[in-house]
mmCIF file of C-alpha atoms and ligand atoms in Angstrom:
data_model
loop_
_atom_site.group_PDB
_atom_site.id
_atom_site.type_symbol
_atom_site.label_atom_id
_atom_site.label_comp_id
_atom_site.label_asym_id
_atom_site.label_seq_id
_atom_site.Cartn_x
_atom_site.Cartn_y
_atom_site.Cartn_z
ATOM 1 C CA MET V 1 0.000 0.000 0.000
ATOM 2 C CA SER V 2 1.420 3.382 -0.920
ATOM 3 C CA LYS V 3 2.080 6.007 1.735
ATOM 4 C CA THR V 4 -0.085 9.093 1.943
ATOM 5 C CA PHE V 5 -0.231 12.528 3.513
ATOM 6 C CA LYS V 6 -3.041 15.056 3.731
ATOM 7 C CA LEU V 7 -2.951 18.200 1.615
ATOM 8 C CA ASP V 8 -5.780 20.575 2.501
ATOM 9 C CA GLY V 9 -7.707 17.544 3.769
ATOM 10 C CA ARG V 10 -7.165 15.464 0.627
ATOM 11 C CA GLU V 11 -5.198 12.183 0.752
ATOM 12 C CA ILE V 12 -2.119 12.418 -1.504
ATOM 13 C CA PRO V 13 -0.152 9.234 -2.273
ATOM 14 C CA PHE V 14 3.645 9.493 -2.492
ATOM 15 C CA GLU V 15 6.782 7.408 -2.933
ATOM 16 C CA THR V 16 9.793 7.682 -0.630
ATOM 17 C CA GLY V 17 12.033 10.475 -1.878
ATOM 18 C CA GLN V 18 9.252 12.581 -3.356
ATOM 19 C CA THR V 19 8.769 16.127 -2.179
ATOM 20 C CA ILE V 20 5.384 17.552 -1.221
ATOM 21 C CA MET V 21 5.400 19.338 -4.601
ATOM 22 C CA ASP V 22 6.270 16.142 -6.549
ATOM 23 C CA ALA V 23 3.419 14.231 -4.926
ATOM 24 C CA ALA V 24 0.929 17.098 -5.292
ATOM 25 C CA LEU V 25 1.729 17.583 -8.987
ATOM 26 C CA ALA V 26 1.474 13.824 -9.594
ATOM 27 C CA ALA V 27 -1.961 13.863 -7.936
ATOM 28 C CA GLY V 28 -3.023 16.822 -10.080
ATOM 29 C CA VAL V 29 -3.117 19.236 -7.145
ATOM 30 C CA TYR V 30 -1.722 22.721 -7.741
ATOM 31 C CA ILE V 31 0.667 24.374 -5.283
ATOM 32 C CA PRO V 32 1.743 27.846 -6.486
ATOM 33 C CA HIS V 33 5.385 27.950 -7.576
ATOM 34 C CA LEU V 34 7.771 30.026 -9.672
ATOM 35 C CA CYS V 35 11.317 28.645 -9.330
ATOM 36 C CA HIS V 36 10.184 25.010 -9.622
ATOM 37 C CA ASN V 37 10.205 23.042 -12.857
ATOM 38 C CA PRO V 38 9.826 19.263 -12.492
ATOM 39 C CA GLU V 39 12.413 18.738 -15.235
ATOM 40 C CA LEU V 40 15.124 20.536 -13.247
ATOM 41 C CA ALA V 41 16.615 20.081 -9.780
ATOM 42 C CA PRO V 42 14.597 21.977 -7.139
ATOM 43 C CA HIS V 43 16.067 25.240 -5.985
ATOM 44 C CA GLY V 44 13.770 26.483 -3.230
ATOM 45 C CA SER V 45 14.492 30.175 -3.764
ATOM 46 C CA CYS V 46 11.218 31.938 -4.577
ATOM 47 C CA ARG V 47 9.328 30.656 -1.485
ATOM 48 C CA VAL V 48 6.016 31.034 -3.308
ATOM 49 C CA CYS V 49 5.306 27.315 -2.727
ATOM 50 C CA LEU V 50 5.298 27.858 1.029
ATOM 51 C CA VAL V 51 3.020 25.427 2.900
ATOM 52 C CA ASP V 52 2.294 24.876 6.585
ATOM 53 C CA ILE V 53 3.120 21.430 7.976
ATOM 54 C CA GLY V 54 1.995 22.145 11.529
ATOM 55 C CA GLU V 55 5.113 23.035 13.451
ATOM 56 C CA ARG V 56 6.545 25.241 10.705
ATOM 57 C CA GLN V 57 6.259 26.572 7.161
ATOM 58 C CA VAL V 58 8.383 24.904 4.466
ATOM 59 C CA SER V 59 8.827 25.190 0.719
ATOM 60 C CA ALA V 60 6.841 22.357 -0.881
ATOM 61 C CA CYS V 61 9.365 21.964 -3.710
ATOM 62 C CA THR V 62 12.194 20.989 -1.347
ATOM 63 C CA ALA V 63 10.438 19.446 1.686
ATOM 64 C CA ALA V 64 10.165 15.659 1.648
ATOM 65 C CA ALA V 65 6.690 14.171 1.879
ATOM 66 C CA SER V 66 6.209 11.978 4.917
ATOM 67 C CA GLU V 67 3.579 9.528 6.031
ATOM 68 C CA GLY V 68 0.602 11.056 7.817
ATOM 69 C CA MET V 69 1.765 14.692 7.589
ATOM 70 C CA GLU V 70 -0.965 17.327 7.389
ATOM 71 C CA VAL V 71 -0.182 20.079 4.916
ATOM 72 C CA ASP V 72 -2.019 23.390 4.627
ATOM 73 C CA SER V 73 -1.549 25.035 1.258
ATOM 74 C CA SER V 74 -4.673 27.120 0.947
ATOM 75 C CA SER V 75 -5.530 28.846 4.240
ATOM 76 C CA GLU V 76 -5.764 32.635 4.223
ATOM 77 C CA THR V 77 -2.606 32.768 6.376
ATOM 78 C CA ILE V 78 -0.576 30.886 3.762
ATOM 79 C CA GLN V 79 -2.085 32.847 0.889
ATOM 80 C CA ALA V 80 -1.310 36.142 2.686
ATOM 81 C CA THR V 81 2.327 35.112 3.118
ATOM 82 C CA ARG V 82 2.532 34.187 -0.571
ATOM 83 C CA ARG V 83 0.969 37.532 -1.508
ATOM 84 C CA ALA V 84 3.609 39.373 0.512
ATOM 85 C CA ILE V 85 6.403 37.388 -1.207
ATOM 86 C CA LEU V 86 4.896 38.165 -4.613
ATOM 87 C CA GLN V 87 4.504 41.835 -3.744
ATOM 88 C CA MET V 88 8.207 41.944 -2.910
ATOM 89 C CA LEU V 89 9.084 40.284 -6.228
ATOM 90 C CA PHE V 90 7.003 42.872 -8.076
ATOM 91 C CA VAL V 91 8.647 45.900 -6.423
ATOM 92 C CA GLU V 92 12.199 44.547 -6.633
ATOM 93 C CA GLY V 93 12.081 44.491 -10.430
ATOM 94 C CA ASN V 94 10.323 46.535 -13.078
ATOM 95 C CA HIS V 95 7.330 44.454 -14.109
ATOM 96 C CA VAL V 96 5.378 46.372 -16.709
ATOM 97 C CA CYS V 97 2.478 43.933 -17.003
ATOM 98 C CA PRO V 98 0.180 46.071 -19.194
ATOM 99 C CA ALA V 99 2.941 46.500 -21.799
ATOM 100 C CA CYS V 100 4.772 43.160 -21.424
ATOM 101 C CA GLU V 101 4.666 40.729 -24.363
ATOM 102 C CA LYS V 102 4.345 37.870 -21.857
ATOM 103 C CA SER V 103 1.268 39.387 -20.185
ATOM 104 C CA GLY V 104 -1.498 36.797 -19.967
ATOM 105 C CA ALA V 105 1.059 33.986 -20.251
ATOM 106 C CA CYS V 106 3.354 34.966 -17.377
ATOM 107 C CA GLN V 107 3.545 32.770 -14.293
ATOM 108 C CA LEU V 108 4.436 35.646 -11.976
ATOM 109 C CA GLN V 109 1.321 37.535 -13.060
ATOM 110 C CA ALA V 110 -0.857 34.399 -12.982
ATOM 111 C CA VAL V 111 0.286 33.375 -9.488
ATOM 112 C CA ALA V 112 -0.357 36.939 -8.285
ATOM 113 C CA TYR V 113 -3.914 36.681 -9.598
ATOM 114 C CA TYR V 114 -4.282 33.234 -8.016
ATOM 115 C CA THR V 115 -3.304 34.501 -4.568
ATOM 116 C CA GLY V 116 -5.559 37.550 -4.846
ATOM 117 C CA MET V 117 -2.763 40.127 -5.039
ATOM 118 C CA LEU V 118 -4.404 43.414 -6.036
ATOM 119 C CA ALA V 119 -1.583 45.944 -5.510
ATOM 120 C CA PRO V 120 2.204 45.975 -4.962
ATOM 121 C CA HIS V 121 1.756 47.254 -1.357
ATOM 122 C CA PHE V 122 5.494 47.956 -0.897
ATOM 123 C CA THR V 123 7.396 50.941 -2.295
ATOM 124 C CA HIS V 124 8.814 50.268 -5.748
ATOM 125 C CA PHE V 125 12.590 50.024 -5.949
ATOM 126 C CA PHE V 126 12.684 51.057 -9.635
ATOM 127 C CA PRO V 127 16.129 49.459 -10.119
ATOM 128 C CA ARG V 128 18.116 50.524 -13.174
ATOM 129 C CA ARG V 129 18.540 47.375 -15.230
ATOM 130 C CA PRO V 130 19.470 46.863 -18.895
ATOM 131 C CA VAL V 131 17.740 45.181 -21.811
ATOM 132 C CA ASP V 132 20.083 42.993 -23.872
ATOM 133 C CA ALA V 133 18.970 42.671 -27.506
ATOM 134 C CA SER V 134 22.388 41.612 -28.808
ATOM 135 C CA HIS V 135 21.340 38.049 -29.660
ATOM 136 C CA PRO V 136 19.808 37.543 -33.116
ATOM 137 C CA ASP V 137 16.926 35.357 -31.903
ATOM 138 C CA VAL V 138 16.312 36.154 -28.244
ATOM 139 C CA VAL V 139 16.042 39.315 -26.138
ATOM 140 C CA ILE V 140 16.679 39.360 -22.400
ATOM 141 C CA ASP V 141 15.073 42.067 -20.279
ATOM 142 C CA PHE V 142 16.716 42.034 -16.859
ATOM 143 C CA ASN V 143 13.937 44.273 -15.510
ATOM 144 C CA ARG V 144 11.605 41.298 -15.472
ATOM 145 C CA CYS V 145 14.029 38.774 -13.966
ATOM 146 C CA ILE V 146 12.990 37.329 -10.574
ATOM 147 C CA LEU V 147 16.271 35.436 -10.068
ATOM 148 C CA CYS V 148 14.543 32.068 -10.042
ATOM 149 C CA GLU V 149 17.653 30.504 -11.627
ATOM 150 C CA LEU V 150 15.603 28.307 -13.958
ATOM 151 C CA CYS V 151 17.688 29.507 -16.931
ATOM 152 C CA VAL V 152 20.852 28.964 -14.864
ATOM 153 C CA ARG V 153 19.890 25.366 -14.072
ATOM 154 C CA ALA V 154 18.595 24.614 -17.582
ATOM 155 C CA SER V 155 21.740 25.931 -19.253
ATOM 156 C CA ARG V 156 24.062 24.138 -16.830
ATOM 157 C CA ASP V 157 22.230 20.853 -16.254
ATOM 158 C CA HIS V 158 20.414 20.366 -19.564
ATOM 159 C CA ASP V 159 22.232 22.359 -22.251
ATOM 160 C CA GLY V 160 25.708 21.762 -20.786
ATOM 161 C CA LYS V 161 26.662 25.400 -21.427
ATOM 162 C CA ARG V 162 26.562 27.474 -18.212
ATOM 163 C CA VAL V 163 25.492 30.617 -20.089
ATOM 164 C CA PHE V 164 23.822 32.155 -16.998
ATOM 165 C CA ALA V 165 24.804 32.698 -13.362
ATOM 166 C CA ILE V 166 23.736 34.841 -10.430
ATOM 167 C CA SER V 167 26.276 37.388 -9.232
ATOM 168 C CA GLY V 168 26.216 39.635 -6.146
ATOM 169 C CA ARG V 169 24.442 39.173 -2.841
ATOM 170 C CA GLY V 170 21.151 40.313 -1.335
ATOM 171 C CA LEU V 171 19.710 43.336 -3.122
ATOM 172 C CA GLU V 172 22.785 43.416 -5.365
ATOM 173 C CA SER V 173 22.006 39.928 -6.758
ATOM 174 C CA HIS V 174 21.634 39.940 -10.508
ATOM 175 C CA LEU V 175 21.733 37.611 -13.481
ATOM 176 C CA VAL V 176 24.957 37.615 -15.496
ATOM 177 C CA ILE V 177 25.898 36.086 -18.845
ATOM 178 C CA ASP V 178 29.069 34.177 -19.548
ATOM 179 C CA SER V 179 30.579 35.962 -22.544
ATOM 180 C CA PRO V 180 33.578 38.286 -22.959
ATOM 181 C CA SER V 181 31.291 41.332 -23.205
ATOM 182 C CA GLY V 182 28.616 40.064 -20.812
ATOM 183 C CA LEU V 183 26.158 40.228 -23.719
ATOM 184 C CA LEU V 184 23.922 37.333 -24.715
ATOM 185 C CA GLY V 185 24.838 37.765 -28.385
ATOM 186 C CA ASP V 186 28.499 37.049 -27.593
ATOM 187 C CA SER V 187 27.692 33.880 -25.626
ATOM 188 C CA CYS V 188 27.102 30.349 -26.935
ATOM 189 C CA PHE V 189 23.381 30.659 -26.149
ATOM 190 C CA ALA V 190 20.980 29.381 -28.853
ATOM 191 C CA ALA V 191 17.236 29.796 -29.291
ATOM 192 C CA ALA V 192 16.907 25.998 -29.280
ATOM 193 C CA ASP V 193 18.463 25.718 -25.800
ATOM 194 C CA LYS V 194 16.236 24.603 -22.969
ATOM 195 C CA ALA V 195 17.323 27.739 -21.131
ATOM 196 C CA ALA V 196 15.494 29.793 -23.774
ATOM 197 C CA HIS V 197 12.197 28.143 -22.847
ATOM 198 C CA VAL V 198 12.009 27.970 -19.052
ATOM 199 C CA CYS V 199 11.656 31.579 -17.930
ATOM 200 C CA PRO V 200 8.427 31.991 -15.925
ATOM 201 C CA THR V 201 8.307 35.744 -16.640
ATOM 202 C CA GLY V 202 8.920 37.878 -19.716
ATOM 203 C CA ALA V 203 12.663 38.179 -19.035
ATOM 204 C CA ILE V 204 13.750 35.813 -21.848
ATOM 205 C CA LEU V 205 11.683 36.279 -24.976
ATOM 206 C CA PRO V 206 11.983 35.250 -28.629
ATOM 207 C CA LYS V 207 12.533 38.092 -31.072
ATOM 208 C CA GLY V 208 10.199 38.815 -33.957
ATOM 209 C CA ARG V 209 7.057 37.813 -32.107
ATOM 210 C CA GLY V 210 4.908 39.604 -29.577
ATOM 211 C CA TYR V 211 1.312 40.347 -28.619
ATOM 212 C CA GLU V 212 0.228 37.495 -30.906
ATOM 213 C CA THR V 213 -2.753 36.405 -28.835
ATOM 214 C CA PRO V 214 -5.556 38.921 -28.245
ATOM 215 C CA ILE V 215 -6.509 39.873 -24.687
ATOM 216 C CA GLY V 216 -9.182 37.467 -23.526
ATOM 217 C CA GLU V 217 -7.644 34.539 -25.416
ATOM 218 C CA ARG V 218 -4.215 34.450 -23.746
ATOM 219 C CA LEU V 219 -3.183 31.383 -21.749
ATOM 220 C CA TYR V 220 -4.201 32.551 -18.288
ATOM 221 C CA ASP V 221 -7.148 34.603 -19.541
ATOM 222 C CA ARG V 222 -9.009 31.389 -20.199
ATOM 223 C CA GLU V 223 -8.492 29.613 -16.897
ATOM 224 C CA PRO V 224 -6.468 30.214 -13.717
ATOM 225 C CA ILE V 225 -2.958 28.854 -13.332
ATOM 226 C CA SER V 226 -4.252 26.244 -10.865
ATOM 227 C CA ILE V 227 -6.004 24.627 -13.862
ATOM 228 C CA VAL V 228 -3.673 25.600 -16.715
ATOM 229 C CA GLY V 229 -0.368 24.862 -14.932
ATOM 230 C CA ASP V 230 3.079 26.066 -15.946
ATOM 231 C CA VAL V 231 3.500 28.178 -19.058
ATOM 232 C CA ARG V 232 6.328 25.924 -20.311
ATOM 233 C CA ALA V 233 3.807 23.107 -20.818
ATOM 234 C CA HIS V 234 1.973 25.325 -23.332
ATOM 235 C CA GLU V 235 4.998 26.752 -25.060
ATOM 236 C CA GLU V 236 3.842 26.108 -28.609
ATOM 237 C CA GLU V 237 0.651 28.055 -27.907
ATOM 238 C CA VAL V 238 2.217 31.114 -26.351
ATOM 239 C CA VAL V 239 5.850 31.650 -27.375
HETATM 240 S S1 LIG U 301 15.853 35.268 -16.721
HETATM 241 FE FE1 LIG U 301 13.909 34.218 -16.272
HETATM 242 S S2 LIG U 301 14.524 32.068 -15.912
HETATM 243 FE FE2 LIG U 301 16.388 33.312 -15.732
HETATM 244 S S3 LIG U 301 16.587 33.781 -13.531
HETATM 245 FE FE3 LIG U 301 15.495 35.512 -14.497
HETATM 246 S S4 LIG U 301 13.296 35.023 -14.266
HETATM 247 FE FE4 LIG U 301 14.436 33.120 -13.893
HETATM 248 S S1 LIG U 302 8.749 26.902 -6.176
HETATM 249 FE FE1 LIG U 302 9.392 26.233 -4.215
HETATM 250 S S2 LIG U 302 10.676 27.825 -3.514
HETATM 251 FE FE2 LIG U 302 10.166 28.434 -5.557
#
């Protein structure tokens, strides 16, 4: 008989070694997340997948599932904590949702809607960050980067290239590109790389396309992210 734990009162089966997120996704239950992609090693940095396991709050993407545990992923307390984390992500960068090509198909925006975030709440940092359009096929807008490291992990662990890395600490943390000039166009990055297709925001975008789907028909216009899931699973529709 397989082991189970309770997630918001529902029995979730799991195998030894699975995280709470692994088991929830396998059971078709959505836990909000941004830095998690089941194809890549978990990173546990965005904290949006925070759940309550009784004695403490843990990130579902890194915490191991265990027999009989009771997990709260949907109480107002948990949702309020997630909202605060999302509000911080929004003010730390420059997220121009109304003008962004990824609007309607952006996980950051969709998770904010899911948690009921209505305003940024905190004072905007308005950091000065560049846009790198040096690559022939892909543009990278650092203003929209949430430092989830999905591109870092995809490039390193899947593409075998190490094009991206995070440099600096704390508020000085930023994404850097491994090329003599620091520009994407001078790196070995290619549009076919997995790293070009994992960004949950509009930070890494293909050139020559944009605003292709009318408002009302975009990925997360149709149904919430809890039903639609990650944008990467719908790449052909939205990229
Ligand atoms: S560019 Fe995108 S995938 Fe890479 S760290 Fe920033 S938000 Fe994450
Ligand atoms: S999805 Fe778990 S910490 Fe980001």
